[in-house]
Amino acid sequence: LKIRTEQAQHIGQDLDKSWPILDKIASVPGNENTLKKARHALQVLDRMLDVFEPGQIALSFNGGKDSTVLMLLLKEACDLHPSHSFTHVQPIWFQNPLHEFPEMVKYVQFMAQTYFTYEEGLKDVADQKLNRLSQMHITNSRDFFDAMTYLSSSTSVRCILMGSRRTDPGCRDLSGIDLMETAPILMSSTLCRLRHGDVDVRPRDLRIGYDAEGSLLEPSLIRVSPILEWSYRDIWDFMQAVDAPYCSLYDQGFTSIGSILDTVRNPMLLRSRMTAKPAPAASERE
C-alpha cells in the first residue's frame, strides 16, 4: 500500500519519460505527427497504469489494425512501468462467433500465441503454454451489455482500453476517457456497428449497485480510448515504422474489417474484380 501511495503521488509528474518504440517512429521521415500522437497515447497509458492496480485493466483486442496498434503501445508502456507487467492486463476478444473472417480468426490466434501466452512455464491440461486471451461472444447489443455487466460485477476489471477512433461509426462524440454508464457502447470494428436502438438497454444496467437514494455504490467500468484522435494514415505509419504484424485481409483491399456481413473491400483499392492494393496504400479515407 505504501508503494502504491508513493506512486500515486507521482501521477502526471513524469512528463519527460520516453519509450524506445518512439525512436522507431522518429527514424522514418515524415512521421512527426504520428510520433506526437504515439507519445501522447503512451503517456495516457502510463497514467492508467499508475491509477489502476495490476489486474484491473482489460484490453479489447479484435485483431483489427487499431487494436493491434493499441496492444503494442500498451505492451511498451507496461514494459517500462515500475509496478505493471503486460501479463497483468486481461486481453478480451469480443467475438462474433458466427460471422468472423477465417483470416481474422487465424490472425488473432497467432497474436494470442505471440503476445498473450505465459512464458513462465504455466501450462494447461494439454501441456500447452497457457493463453490468457478471454473470448466473449457478442452477436447483438444485449450480449455486449451483459458482457460489460459481468466484467464490472464478477471480475477485478475496472478499466477497458479500446482502439476506438474518431472516424469509427458512432464515435464522433466519444471522449478519451468515459464512465461506461454515460457512454455505454462503442468499441471498434464489429462492436461499433451495434446500435443503441437494437435493444432497450438503460445506462443503469452497467452499474453494480445503488443505495436507497440511487447513488452509485461501486465504480462503473471506465473506457479509455488512447488512439481516439489518430487518423488512418497515423495507424499505418505506426504499423510500418515498428514492423507490426497485421491480418492478411489488409493486403486484399480491406481497410476496415468487421464481420463477414458488413465488410467489403475499399473500392479505391480495387485493381480488378479479383485483385486489390494493400490497405497501407489507401489515402486518408477508409
PDB file of C-alpha atoms in Angstrom:
ATOM      1  CA  LEU A   1       0.000   0.000   0.000  1.00  0.00           C
ATOM      2  CA  LYS A   2       2.844   2.368   0.823  1.00  0.00           C
ATOM      3  CA  ILE A   3       4.475   1.761  -2.567  1.00  0.00           C
ATOM      4  CA  ARG A   4       1.181   2.337  -4.400  1.00  0.00           C
ATOM      5  CA  THR A   5       0.586   5.525  -2.404  1.00  0.00           C
ATOM      6  CA  GLU A   6       4.010   6.876  -3.333  1.00  0.00           C
ATOM      7  CA  GLN A   7       3.421   6.007  -6.980  1.00  0.00           C
ATOM      8  CA  ALA A   8       0.039   7.751  -6.928  1.00  0.00           C
ATOM      9  CA  GLN A   9       1.709  10.942  -5.713  1.00  0.00           C
ATOM     10  CA  HIS A  10       3.792  10.999  -8.901  1.00  0.00           C
ATOM     11  CA  ILE A  11       0.896  10.583 -11.332  1.00  0.00           C
ATOM     12  CA  GLY A  12       1.272  13.116 -14.107  1.00  0.00           C
ATOM     13  CA  GLN A  13       4.697  14.258 -12.935  1.00  0.00           C
ATOM     14  CA  ASP A  14       6.960  12.148 -15.167  1.00  0.00           C
ATOM     15  CA  LEU A  15       6.323  14.127 -18.343  1.00  0.00           C
ATOM     16  CA  ASP A  16       9.816  13.523 -19.735  1.00  0.00           C
ATOM     17  CA  LYS A  17       9.522   9.748 -19.741  1.00  0.00           C
ATOM     18  CA  SER A  18      10.419   8.183 -23.069  1.00  0.00           C
ATOM     19  CA  TRP A  19       9.878   4.797 -24.679  1.00  0.00           C
ATOM     20  CA  PRO A  20      12.164   3.011 -27.203  1.00  0.00           C
ATOM     21  CA  ILE A  21       9.312   2.441 -29.650  1.00  0.00           C
ATOM     22  CA  LEU A  22       9.212   6.190 -30.253  1.00  0.00           C
ATOM     23  CA  ASP A  23      12.721   6.037 -31.690  1.00  0.00           C
ATOM     24  CA  LYS A  24      11.499   3.627 -34.370  1.00  0.00           C
ATOM     25  CA  ILE A  25       8.721   6.009 -35.350  1.00  0.00           C
ATOM     26  CA  ALA A  26      11.055   9.017 -35.345  1.00  0.00           C
ATOM     27  CA  SER A  27      13.516   7.205 -37.612  1.00  0.00           C
ATOM     28  CA  VAL A  28      11.055   7.375 -40.517  1.00  0.00           C
ATOM     29  CA  PRO A  29      10.960  10.766 -42.282  1.00  0.00           C
ATOM     30  CA  GLY A  30       7.534  12.397 -42.245  1.00  0.00           C
ATOM     31  CA  ASN A  31       6.320  10.646 -39.106  1.00  0.00           C
ATOM     32  CA  GLU A  32       6.353  13.741 -36.900  1.00  0.00           C
ATOM     33  CA  ASN A  33       2.578  13.786 -36.396  1.00  0.00           C
ATOM     34  CA  THR A  34       2.400  10.069 -35.693  1.00  0.00           C
ATOM     35  CA  LEU A  35       5.299  10.410 -33.262  1.00  0.00           C
ATOM     36  CA  LYS A  36       3.458  13.133 -31.351  1.00  0.00           C
ATOM     37  CA  LYS A  37       0.294  11.051 -31.127  1.00  0.00           C
ATOM     38  CA  ALA A  38       2.166   7.918 -30.100  1.00  0.00           C
ATOM     39  CA  ARG A  39       3.909   9.798 -27.299  1.00  0.00           C
ATOM     40  CA  HIS A  40       0.586  11.162 -26.064  1.00  0.00           C
ATOM     41  CA  ALA A  41      -1.011   7.699 -26.184  1.00  0.00           C
ATOM     42  CA  LEU A  42       1.877   6.237 -24.185  1.00  0.00           C
ATOM     43  CA  GLN A  43       1.529   8.986 -21.597  1.00  0.00           C
ATOM     44  CA  VAL A  44      -2.192   8.225 -21.262  1.00  0.00           C
ATOM     45  CA  LEU A  45      -1.485   4.515 -20.880  1.00  0.00           C
ATOM     46  CA  ASP A  46       1.271   5.204 -18.382  1.00  0.00           C
ATOM     47  CA  ARG A  47      -1.160   7.219 -16.265  1.00  0.00           C
ATOM     48  CA  MET A  48      -3.730   4.419 -16.398  1.00  0.00           C
ATOM     49  CA  LEU A  49      -1.090   2.006 -15.171  1.00  0.00           C
ATOM     50  CA  ASP A  50      -0.365   4.443 -12.345  1.00  0.00           C
ATOM     51  CA  VAL A  51      -4.016   4.725 -11.353  1.00  0.00           C
ATOM     52  CA  PHE A  52      -5.205   1.128 -11.599  1.00  0.00           C
ATOM     53  CA  GLU A  53      -3.924  -1.906  -9.747  1.00  0.00           C
ATOM     54  CA  PRO A  54      -2.474  -4.874 -11.620  1.00  0.00           C
ATOM     55  CA  GLY A  55      -5.405  -6.995 -12.759  1.00  0.00           C
ATOM     56  CA  GLN A  56      -7.845  -4.083 -13.063  1.00  0.00           C
ATOM     57  CA  ILE A  57      -7.113  -3.243 -16.713  1.00  0.00           C
ATOM     58  CA  ALA A  58      -8.518  -5.090 -19.729  1.00  0.00           C
ATOM     59  CA  LEU A  59      -7.617  -4.678 -23.385  1.00  0.00           C
ATOM     60  CA  SER A  60     -10.212  -5.053 -26.111  1.00  0.00           C
ATOM     61  CA  PHE A  61      -8.427  -6.943 -28.883  1.00  0.00           C
ATOM     62  CA  ASN A  62     -10.322  -7.957 -32.023  1.00  0.00           C
ATOM     63  CA  GLY A  63      -7.366  -8.284 -34.382  1.00  0.00           C
ATOM     64  CA  GLY A  64      -8.012  -5.095 -36.337  1.00  0.00           C
ATOM     65  CA  LYS A  65      -5.269  -2.628 -37.163  1.00  0.00           C
ATOM     66  CA  ASP A  66      -6.402  -0.204 -34.449  1.00  0.00           C
ATOM     67  CA  SER A  67      -6.465  -2.784 -31.670  1.00  0.00           C
ATOM     68  CA  THR A  68      -3.058  -4.047 -32.817  1.00  0.00           C
ATOM     69  CA  VAL A  69      -1.597  -0.547 -32.518  1.00  0.00           C
ATOM     70  CA  LEU A  70      -3.130  -0.132 -29.068  1.00  0.00           C
ATOM     71  CA  MET A  71      -1.848  -3.526 -27.945  1.00  0.00           C
ATOM     72  CA  LEU A  72       1.720  -2.712 -28.996  1.00  0.00           C
ATOM     73  CA  LEU A  73       1.577   0.678 -27.273  1.00  0.00           C
ATOM     74  CA  LEU A  74       0.219  -0.898 -24.115  1.00  0.00           C
ATOM     75  CA  LYS A  75       2.921  -3.555 -24.074  1.00  0.00           C
ATOM     76  CA  GLU A  76       5.539  -0.837 -24.440  1.00  0.00           C
ATOM     77  CA  ALA A  77       4.013   1.132 -21.558  1.00  0.00           C
ATOM     78  CA  CYS A  78       3.877  -1.968 -19.356  1.00  0.00           C
ATOM     79  CA  ASP A  79       7.468  -2.972 -20.139  1.00  0.00           C
ATOM     80  CA  LEU A  80       8.724   0.332 -18.710  1.00  0.00           C
ATOM     81  CA  HIS A  81       6.283   0.670 -15.809  1.00  0.00           C
ATOM     82  CA  PRO A  82       7.527   0.041 -12.239  1.00  0.00           C
ATOM     83  CA  SER A  83       4.514  -1.924 -10.970  1.00  0.00           C
ATOM     84  CA  HIS A  84       2.788  -3.421 -14.028  1.00  0.00           C
ATOM     85  CA  SER A  85       3.786  -6.076 -16.495  1.00  0.00           C
ATOM     86  CA  PHE A  86       1.946  -6.900 -19.702  1.00  0.00           C
ATOM     87  CA  THR A  87       0.771 -10.164 -18.136  1.00  0.00           C
ATOM     88  CA  HIS A  88      -1.230  -8.109 -15.624  1.00  0.00           C
ATOM     89  CA  VAL A  89      -3.521  -6.933 -18.440  1.00  0.00           C
ATOM     90  CA  GLN A  90      -6.528  -9.053 -19.388  1.00  0.00           C
ATOM     91  CA  PRO A  91      -6.972  -9.188 -23.181  1.00  0.00           C
ATOM     92  CA  ILE A  92     -10.558  -9.779 -24.304  1.00  0.00           C
ATOM     93  CA  TRP A  93     -11.772 -10.727 -27.753  1.00  0.00           C
ATOM     94  CA  PHE A  94     -15.374  -9.575 -28.121  1.00  0.00           C
ATOM     95  CA  GLN A  95     -16.058 -12.062 -30.877  1.00  0.00           C
ATOM     96  CA  ASN A  96     -18.997 -12.715 -33.149  1.00  0.00           C
ATOM     97  CA  PRO A  97     -18.535 -16.487 -33.431  1.00  0.00           C
ATOM     98  CA  LEU A  98     -20.892 -16.849 -36.401  1.00  0.00           C
ATOM     99  CA  HIS A  99     -19.569 -14.154 -38.709  1.00  0.00           C
ATOM    100  CA  GLU A 100     -15.820 -13.746 -38.227  1.00  0.00           C
ATOM    101  CA  PHE A 101     -13.460 -13.881 -41.190  1.00  0.00           C
ATOM    102  CA  PRO A 102     -11.352 -17.074 -41.035  1.00  0.00           C
ATOM    103  CA  GLU A 103      -8.285 -14.926 -41.781  1.00  0.00           C
ATOM    104  CA  MET A 104      -9.068 -12.749 -38.765  1.00  0.00           C
ATOM    105  CA  VAL A 105      -9.565 -15.751 -36.505  1.00  0.00           C
ATOM    106  CA  LYS A 106      -6.197 -17.105 -37.634  1.00  0.00           C
ATOM    107  CA  TYR A 107      -4.519 -13.737 -37.014  1.00  0.00           C
ATOM    108  CA  VAL A 108      -5.996 -13.330 -33.532  1.00  0.00           C
ATOM    109  CA  GLN A 109      -4.869 -16.841 -32.647  1.00  0.00           C
ATOM    110  CA  PHE A 110      -1.370 -16.009 -33.893  1.00  0.00           C
ATOM    111  CA  MET A 111      -1.251 -12.794 -31.863  1.00  0.00           C
ATOM    112  CA  ALA A 112      -2.564 -14.587 -28.796  1.00  0.00           C
ATOM    113  CA  GLN A 113       0.164 -17.184 -29.138  1.00  0.00           C
ATOM    114  CA  THR A 114       2.798 -14.476 -29.647  1.00  0.00           C
ATOM    115  CA  TYR A 115       1.758 -11.885 -27.080  1.00  0.00           C
ATOM    116  CA  PHE A 116      -0.816 -13.370 -24.697  1.00  0.00           C
ATOM    117  CA  THR A 117       0.764 -16.641 -23.605  1.00  0.00           C
ATOM    118  CA  TYR A 118       2.587 -17.039 -20.323  1.00  0.00           C
ATOM    119  CA  GLU A 119       6.285 -17.666 -20.751  1.00  0.00           C
ATOM    120  CA  GLU A 120       6.890 -18.549 -17.112  1.00  0.00           C
ATOM    121  CA  GLY A 121       6.126 -22.236 -17.519  1.00  0.00           C
ATOM    122  CA  LEU A 122       2.374 -22.049 -16.905  1.00  0.00           C
ATOM    123  CA  LYS A 123       0.631 -24.742 -18.975  1.00  0.00           C
ATOM    124  CA  ASP A 124      -2.860 -26.113 -19.467  1.00  0.00           C
ATOM    125  CA  VAL A 125      -4.020 -29.727 -19.110  1.00  0.00           C
ATOM    126  CA  ALA A 126      -2.828 -30.436 -22.666  1.00  0.00           C
ATOM    127  CA  ASP A 127       0.690 -29.329 -21.661  1.00  0.00           C
ATOM    128  CA  GLN A 128       0.416 -26.234 -23.865  1.00  0.00           C
ATOM    129  CA  LYS A 129       1.516 -22.773 -22.755  1.00  0.00           C
ATOM    130  CA  LEU A 130      -1.371 -21.068 -21.010  1.00  0.00           C
ATOM    131  CA  ASN A 131      -3.070 -18.394 -23.089  1.00  0.00           C
ATOM    132  CA  ARG A 132      -4.811 -15.568 -21.246  1.00  0.00           C
ATOM    133  CA  LEU A 133      -6.899 -14.199 -24.129  1.00  0.00           C
ATOM    134  CA  SER A 134     -10.528 -14.303 -22.995  1.00  0.00           C
ATOM    135  CA  GLN A 135     -13.264 -14.675 -25.609  1.00  0.00           C
ATOM    136  CA  MET A 136     -16.704 -13.183 -25.087  1.00  0.00           C
ATOM    137  CA  HIS A 137     -19.298 -13.998 -27.734  1.00  0.00           C
ATOM    138  CA  ILE A 138     -21.158 -10.922 -28.974  1.00  0.00           C
ATOM    139  CA  THR A 139     -23.925 -11.306 -31.545  1.00  0.00           C
ATOM    140  CA  ASN A 140     -26.099  -8.320 -30.571  1.00  0.00           C
ATOM    141  CA  SER A 141     -26.185  -5.295 -28.288  1.00  0.00           C
ATOM    142  CA  ARG A 142     -27.715  -7.243 -25.420  1.00  0.00           C
ATOM    143  CA  ASP A 143     -24.749  -9.616 -25.416  1.00  0.00           C
ATOM    144  CA  PHE A 144     -22.390  -6.663 -25.209  1.00  0.00           C
ATOM    145  CA  PHE A 145     -24.141  -5.077 -22.242  1.00  0.00           C
ATOM    146  CA  ASP A 146     -24.336  -8.441 -20.500  1.00  0.00           C
ATOM    147  CA  ALA A 147     -20.585  -8.802 -21.020  1.00  0.00           C
ATOM    148  CA  MET A 148     -19.943  -5.372 -19.516  1.00  0.00           C
ATOM    149  CA  THR A 149     -22.168  -6.181 -16.551  1.00  0.00           C
ATOM    150  CA  TYR A 150     -20.301  -9.432 -15.995  1.00  0.00           C
ATOM    151  CA  LEU A 151     -16.914  -7.720 -16.142  1.00  0.00           C
ATOM    152  CA  SER A 152     -17.955  -4.996 -13.702  1.00  0.00           C
ATOM    153  CA  SER A 153     -19.665  -7.305 -11.200  1.00  0.00           C
ATOM    154  CA  SER A 154     -17.754 -10.581 -11.371  1.00  0.00           C
ATOM    155  CA  THR A 155     -14.142  -9.683 -12.190  1.00  0.00           C
ATOM    156  CA  SER A 156     -11.485  -7.285 -10.926  1.00  0.00           C
ATOM    157  CA  VAL A 157     -11.560  -5.314 -14.214  1.00  0.00           C
ATOM    158  CA  ARG A 158     -12.312  -1.620 -13.742  1.00  0.00           C
ATOM    159  CA  CYS A 159     -10.809  -0.133 -16.911  1.00  0.00           C
ATOM    160  CA  ILE A 160     -11.170  -1.260 -20.521  1.00  0.00           C
ATOM    161  CA  LEU A 161      -8.736   0.035 -23.117  1.00  0.00           C
ATOM    162  CA  MET A 162     -10.245   0.297 -26.577  1.00  0.00           C
ATOM    163  CA  GLY A 163      -8.872   1.096 -30.001  1.00  0.00           C
ATOM    164  CA  SER A 164     -11.779   3.323 -30.997  1.00  0.00           C
ATOM    165  CA  ARG A 165     -11.019   6.221 -33.331  1.00  0.00           C
ATOM    166  CA  ARG A 166     -12.982   9.379 -34.034  1.00  0.00           C
ATOM    167  CA  THR A 167     -13.807   8.259 -37.585  1.00  0.00           C
ATOM    168  CA  ASP A 168     -15.336   4.959 -36.438  1.00  0.00           C
ATOM    169  CA  PRO A 169     -19.128   4.708 -36.728  1.00  0.00           C
ATOM    170  CA  GLY A 170     -20.759   6.286 -33.684  1.00  0.00           C
ATOM    171  CA  CYS A 171     -17.528   7.660 -32.229  1.00  0.00           C
ATOM    172  CA  ARG A 172     -17.905  11.285 -33.297  1.00  0.00           C
ATOM    173  CA  ASP A 173     -18.841  12.449 -29.774  1.00  0.00           C
ATOM    174  CA  LEU A 174     -16.694   9.959 -27.886  1.00  0.00           C
ATOM    175  CA  SER A 175     -14.324  11.173 -25.167  1.00  0.00           C
ATOM    176  CA  GLY A 176     -10.892   9.769 -24.485  1.00  0.00           C
ATOM    177  CA  ILE A 177     -11.980   8.636 -21.004  1.00  0.00           C
ATOM    178  CA  ASP A 178     -15.582   7.824 -20.129  1.00  0.00           C
ATOM    179  CA  LEU A 179     -17.590   6.032 -17.484  1.00  0.00           C
ATOM    180  CA  MET A 180     -19.293   3.194 -19.281  1.00  0.00           C
ATOM    181  CA  GLU A 181     -22.736   4.103 -17.939  1.00  0.00           C
ATOM    182  CA  THR A 182     -22.542   7.560 -19.574  1.00  0.00           C
ATOM    183  CA  ALA A 183     -21.377   6.201 -22.922  1.00  0.00           C
ATOM    184  CA  PRO A 184     -22.337   2.543 -22.668  1.00  0.00           C
ATOM    185  CA  ILE A 185     -21.350   1.250 -26.071  1.00  0.00           C
ATOM    186  CA  LEU A 186     -18.973   1.891 -28.991  1.00  0.00           C
ATOM    187  CA  MET A 187     -15.769  -0.034 -29.228  1.00  0.00           C
ATOM    188  CA  SER A 188     -14.383  -0.565 -32.700  1.00  0.00           C
ATOM    189  CA  SER A 189     -14.865  -2.748 -35.751  1.00  0.00           C
ATOM    190  CA  THR A 190     -17.812  -5.126 -35.320  1.00  0.00           C
ATOM    191  CA  LEU A 191     -18.981  -3.738 -31.985  1.00  0.00           C
ATOM    192  CA  CYS A 192     -19.208  -0.143 -33.135  1.00  0.00           C
ATOM    193  CA  ARG A 193     -21.765  -1.293 -35.695  1.00  0.00           C
ATOM    194  CA  LEU A 194     -24.192  -2.270 -32.915  1.00  0.00           C
ATOM    195  CA  ARG A 195     -26.744   0.463 -32.412  1.00  0.00           C
ATOM    196  CA  HIS A 196     -28.372   1.724 -29.245  1.00  0.00           C
ATOM    197  CA  GLY A 197     -31.768   1.042 -30.795  1.00  0.00           C
ATOM    198  CA  ASP A 198     -31.142  -2.689 -31.173  1.00  0.00           C
ATOM    199  CA  VAL A 199     -32.426  -3.349 -27.668  1.00  0.00           C
ATOM    200  CA  ASP A 200     -33.818  -1.361 -24.760  1.00  0.00           C
ATOM    201  CA  VAL A 201     -30.759  -1.000 -22.532  1.00  0.00           C
ATOM    202  CA  ARG A 202     -30.630   1.534 -19.736  1.00  0.00           C
ATOM    203  CA  PRO A 203     -27.355   3.125 -18.608  1.00  0.00           C
ATOM    204  CA  ARG A 204     -28.025   1.840 -15.081  1.00  0.00           C
ATOM    205  CA  ASP A 205     -27.639  -1.716 -16.397  1.00  0.00           C
ATOM    206  CA  LEU A 206     -23.878  -1.310 -16.286  1.00  0.00           C
ATOM    207  CA  ARG A 207     -23.712  -0.166 -12.689  1.00  0.00           C
ATOM    208  CA  ILE A 208     -23.091  -2.612  -9.887  1.00  0.00           C
ATOM    209  CA  GLY A 209     -25.248  -1.290  -7.073  1.00  0.00           C
ATOM    210  CA  TYR A 210     -27.114   1.682  -5.568  1.00  0.00           C
ATOM    211  CA  ASP A 211     -28.073   2.897  -2.131  1.00  0.00           C
ATOM    212  CA  ALA A 212     -31.617   3.879  -1.146  1.00  0.00           C
ATOM    213  CA  GLU A 213     -31.233   7.292  -2.799  1.00  0.00           C
ATOM    214  CA  GLY A 214     -29.984   5.770  -6.048  1.00  0.00           C
ATOM    215  CA  SER A 215     -26.347   6.810  -5.556  1.00  0.00           C
ATOM    216  CA  LEU A 216     -23.654   4.644  -7.034  1.00  0.00           C
ATOM    217  CA  LEU A 217     -22.194   2.151  -4.552  1.00  0.00           C
ATOM    218  CA  GLU A 218     -19.413   0.698  -6.675  1.00  0.00           C
ATOM    219  CA  PRO A 219     -17.396   2.177  -9.526  1.00  0.00           C
ATOM    220  CA  SER A 220     -18.521   1.605 -13.080  1.00  0.00           C
ATOM    221  CA  LEU A 221     -16.185   0.412 -15.774  1.00  0.00           C
ATOM    222  CA  ILE A 222     -14.071   3.135 -17.269  1.00  0.00           C
ATOM    223  CA  ARG A 223     -13.464   3.124 -21.004  1.00  0.00           C
ATOM    224  CA  VAL A 224     -10.196   4.650 -22.215  1.00  0.00           C
ATOM    225  CA  SER A 225      -9.510   5.302 -25.913  1.00  0.00           C
ATOM    226  CA  PRO A 226      -5.826   6.341 -26.183  1.00  0.00           C
ATOM    227  CA  ILE A 227      -5.762   6.485 -30.009  1.00  0.00           C
ATOM    228  CA  LEU A 228      -9.105   8.245 -30.426  1.00  0.00           C
ATOM    229  CA  GLU A 229      -7.651  11.147 -32.453  1.00  0.00           C
ATOM    230  CA  TRP A 230      -5.416   9.017 -34.666  1.00  0.00           C
ATOM    231  CA  SER A 231      -6.021   9.143 -38.403  1.00  0.00           C
ATOM    232  CA  TYR A 232      -5.985   6.200 -40.790  1.00  0.00           C
ATOM    233  CA  ARG A 233      -2.578   7.377 -42.027  1.00  0.00           C
ATOM    234  CA  ASP A 234      -1.254   7.563 -38.446  1.00  0.00           C
ATOM    235  CA  ILE A 235      -2.224   3.939 -37.882  1.00  0.00           C
ATOM    236  CA  TRP A 236      -0.362   2.634 -40.893  1.00  0.00           C
ATOM    237  CA  ASP A 237       2.626   4.925 -40.402  1.00  0.00           C
ATOM    238  CA  PHE A 238       2.970   3.435 -36.918  1.00  0.00           C
ATOM    239  CA  MET A 239       2.441  -0.146 -38.094  1.00  0.00           C
ATOM    240  CA  GLN A 240       5.070   0.169 -40.795  1.00  0.00           C
ATOM    241  CA  ALA A 241       7.568   2.012 -38.611  1.00  0.00           C
ATOM    242  CA  VAL A 242       7.556  -0.716 -35.954  1.00  0.00           C
ATOM    243  CA  ASP A 243       7.127  -3.551 -38.474  1.00  0.00           C
ATOM    244  CA  ALA A 244       3.934  -4.720 -36.796  1.00  0.00           C
ATOM    245  CA  PRO A 245       2.178  -7.908 -37.916  1.00  0.00           C
ATOM    246  CA  TYR A 246      -1.340  -7.487 -39.309  1.00  0.00           C
ATOM    247  CA  CYS A 247      -4.179  -9.575 -40.679  1.00  0.00           C
ATOM    248  CA  SER A 248      -3.725 -10.748 -44.274  1.00  0.00           C
ATOM    249  CA  LEU A 249      -7.092  -9.226 -45.219  1.00  0.00           C
ATOM    250  CA  TYR A 250      -5.422  -5.816 -45.241  1.00  0.00           C
ATOM    251  CA  ASP A 251      -3.335  -6.980 -48.185  1.00  0.00           C
ATOM    252  CA  GLN A 252      -6.510  -7.853 -50.097  1.00  0.00           C
ATOM    253  CA  GLY A 253      -8.028  -4.380 -50.316  1.00  0.00           C
ATOM    254  CA  PHE A 254      -9.828  -4.246 -46.969  1.00  0.00           C
ATOM    255  CA  THR A 255      -9.220  -1.065 -44.983  1.00  0.00           C
ATOM    256  CA  SER A 256     -11.744  -1.629 -42.190  1.00  0.00           C
ATOM    257  CA  ILE A 257     -12.689  -5.120 -41.026  1.00  0.00           C
ATOM    258  CA  GLY A 258     -15.815  -6.048 -39.120  1.00  0.00           C
ATOM    259  CA  SER A 259     -17.879  -9.164 -39.702  1.00  0.00           C
ATOM    260  CA  ILE A 260     -18.350 -11.006 -42.980  1.00  0.00           C
ATOM    261  CA  LEU A 261     -21.828  -9.462 -43.121  1.00  0.00           C
ATOM    262  CA  ASP A 262     -20.801  -5.815 -43.222  1.00  0.00           C
ATOM    263  CA  THR A 263     -17.248  -5.700 -44.597  1.00  0.00           C
ATOM    264  CA  VAL A 264     -16.287  -5.094 -48.216  1.00  0.00           C
ATOM    265  CA  ARG A 265     -13.081  -4.163 -49.987  1.00  0.00           C
ATOM    266  CA  ASN A 266     -12.322  -0.493 -50.359  1.00  0.00           C
ATOM    267  CA  PRO A 267     -13.356   0.373 -53.949  1.00  0.00           C
ATOM    268  CA  MET A 268     -10.486   2.873 -54.177  1.00  0.00           C
ATOM    269  CA  LEU A 269      -8.029  -0.016 -53.860  1.00  0.00           C
ATOM    270  CA  LEU A 270      -9.542  -2.382 -56.391  1.00  0.00           C
ATOM    271  CA  ARG A 271      -7.366  -3.047 -59.421  1.00  0.00           C
ATOM    272  CA  SER A 272      -9.811  -5.526 -60.918  1.00  0.00           C
ATOM    273  CA  ARG A 273     -12.567  -7.807 -59.758  1.00  0.00           C
ATOM    274  CA  MET A 274     -10.026 -10.250 -58.328  1.00  0.00           C
ATOM    275  CA  THR A 275      -7.116  -8.083 -57.155  1.00  0.00           C
ATOM    276  CA  ALA A 276      -6.642  -5.044 -54.937  1.00  0.00           C
ATOM    277  CA  LYS A 277      -3.895  -2.874 -53.496  1.00  0.00           C
ATOM    278  CA  PRO A 278      -2.953  -3.436 -49.831  1.00  0.00           C
ATOM    279  CA  ALA A 279      -4.591  -1.262 -47.184  1.00  0.00           C
ATOM    280  CA  PRO A 280      -1.457   0.805 -46.376  1.00  0.00           C
ATOM    281  CA  ALA A 281      -1.683   2.219 -49.908  1.00  0.00           C
ATOM    282  CA  ALA A 282      -5.055   3.806 -49.192  1.00  0.00           C
ATOM    283  CA  SER A 283      -5.483   7.533 -48.700  1.00  0.00           C
ATOM    284  CA  GLU A 284      -6.905   9.038 -45.526  1.00  0.00           C
ATOM    285  CA  ARG A 285     -10.428   7.946 -46.284  1.00  0.00           C
ATOM    286  CA  GLU A 286     -11.362   4.400 -45.250  1.00  0.00           C
TER     287      GLU A 286
END
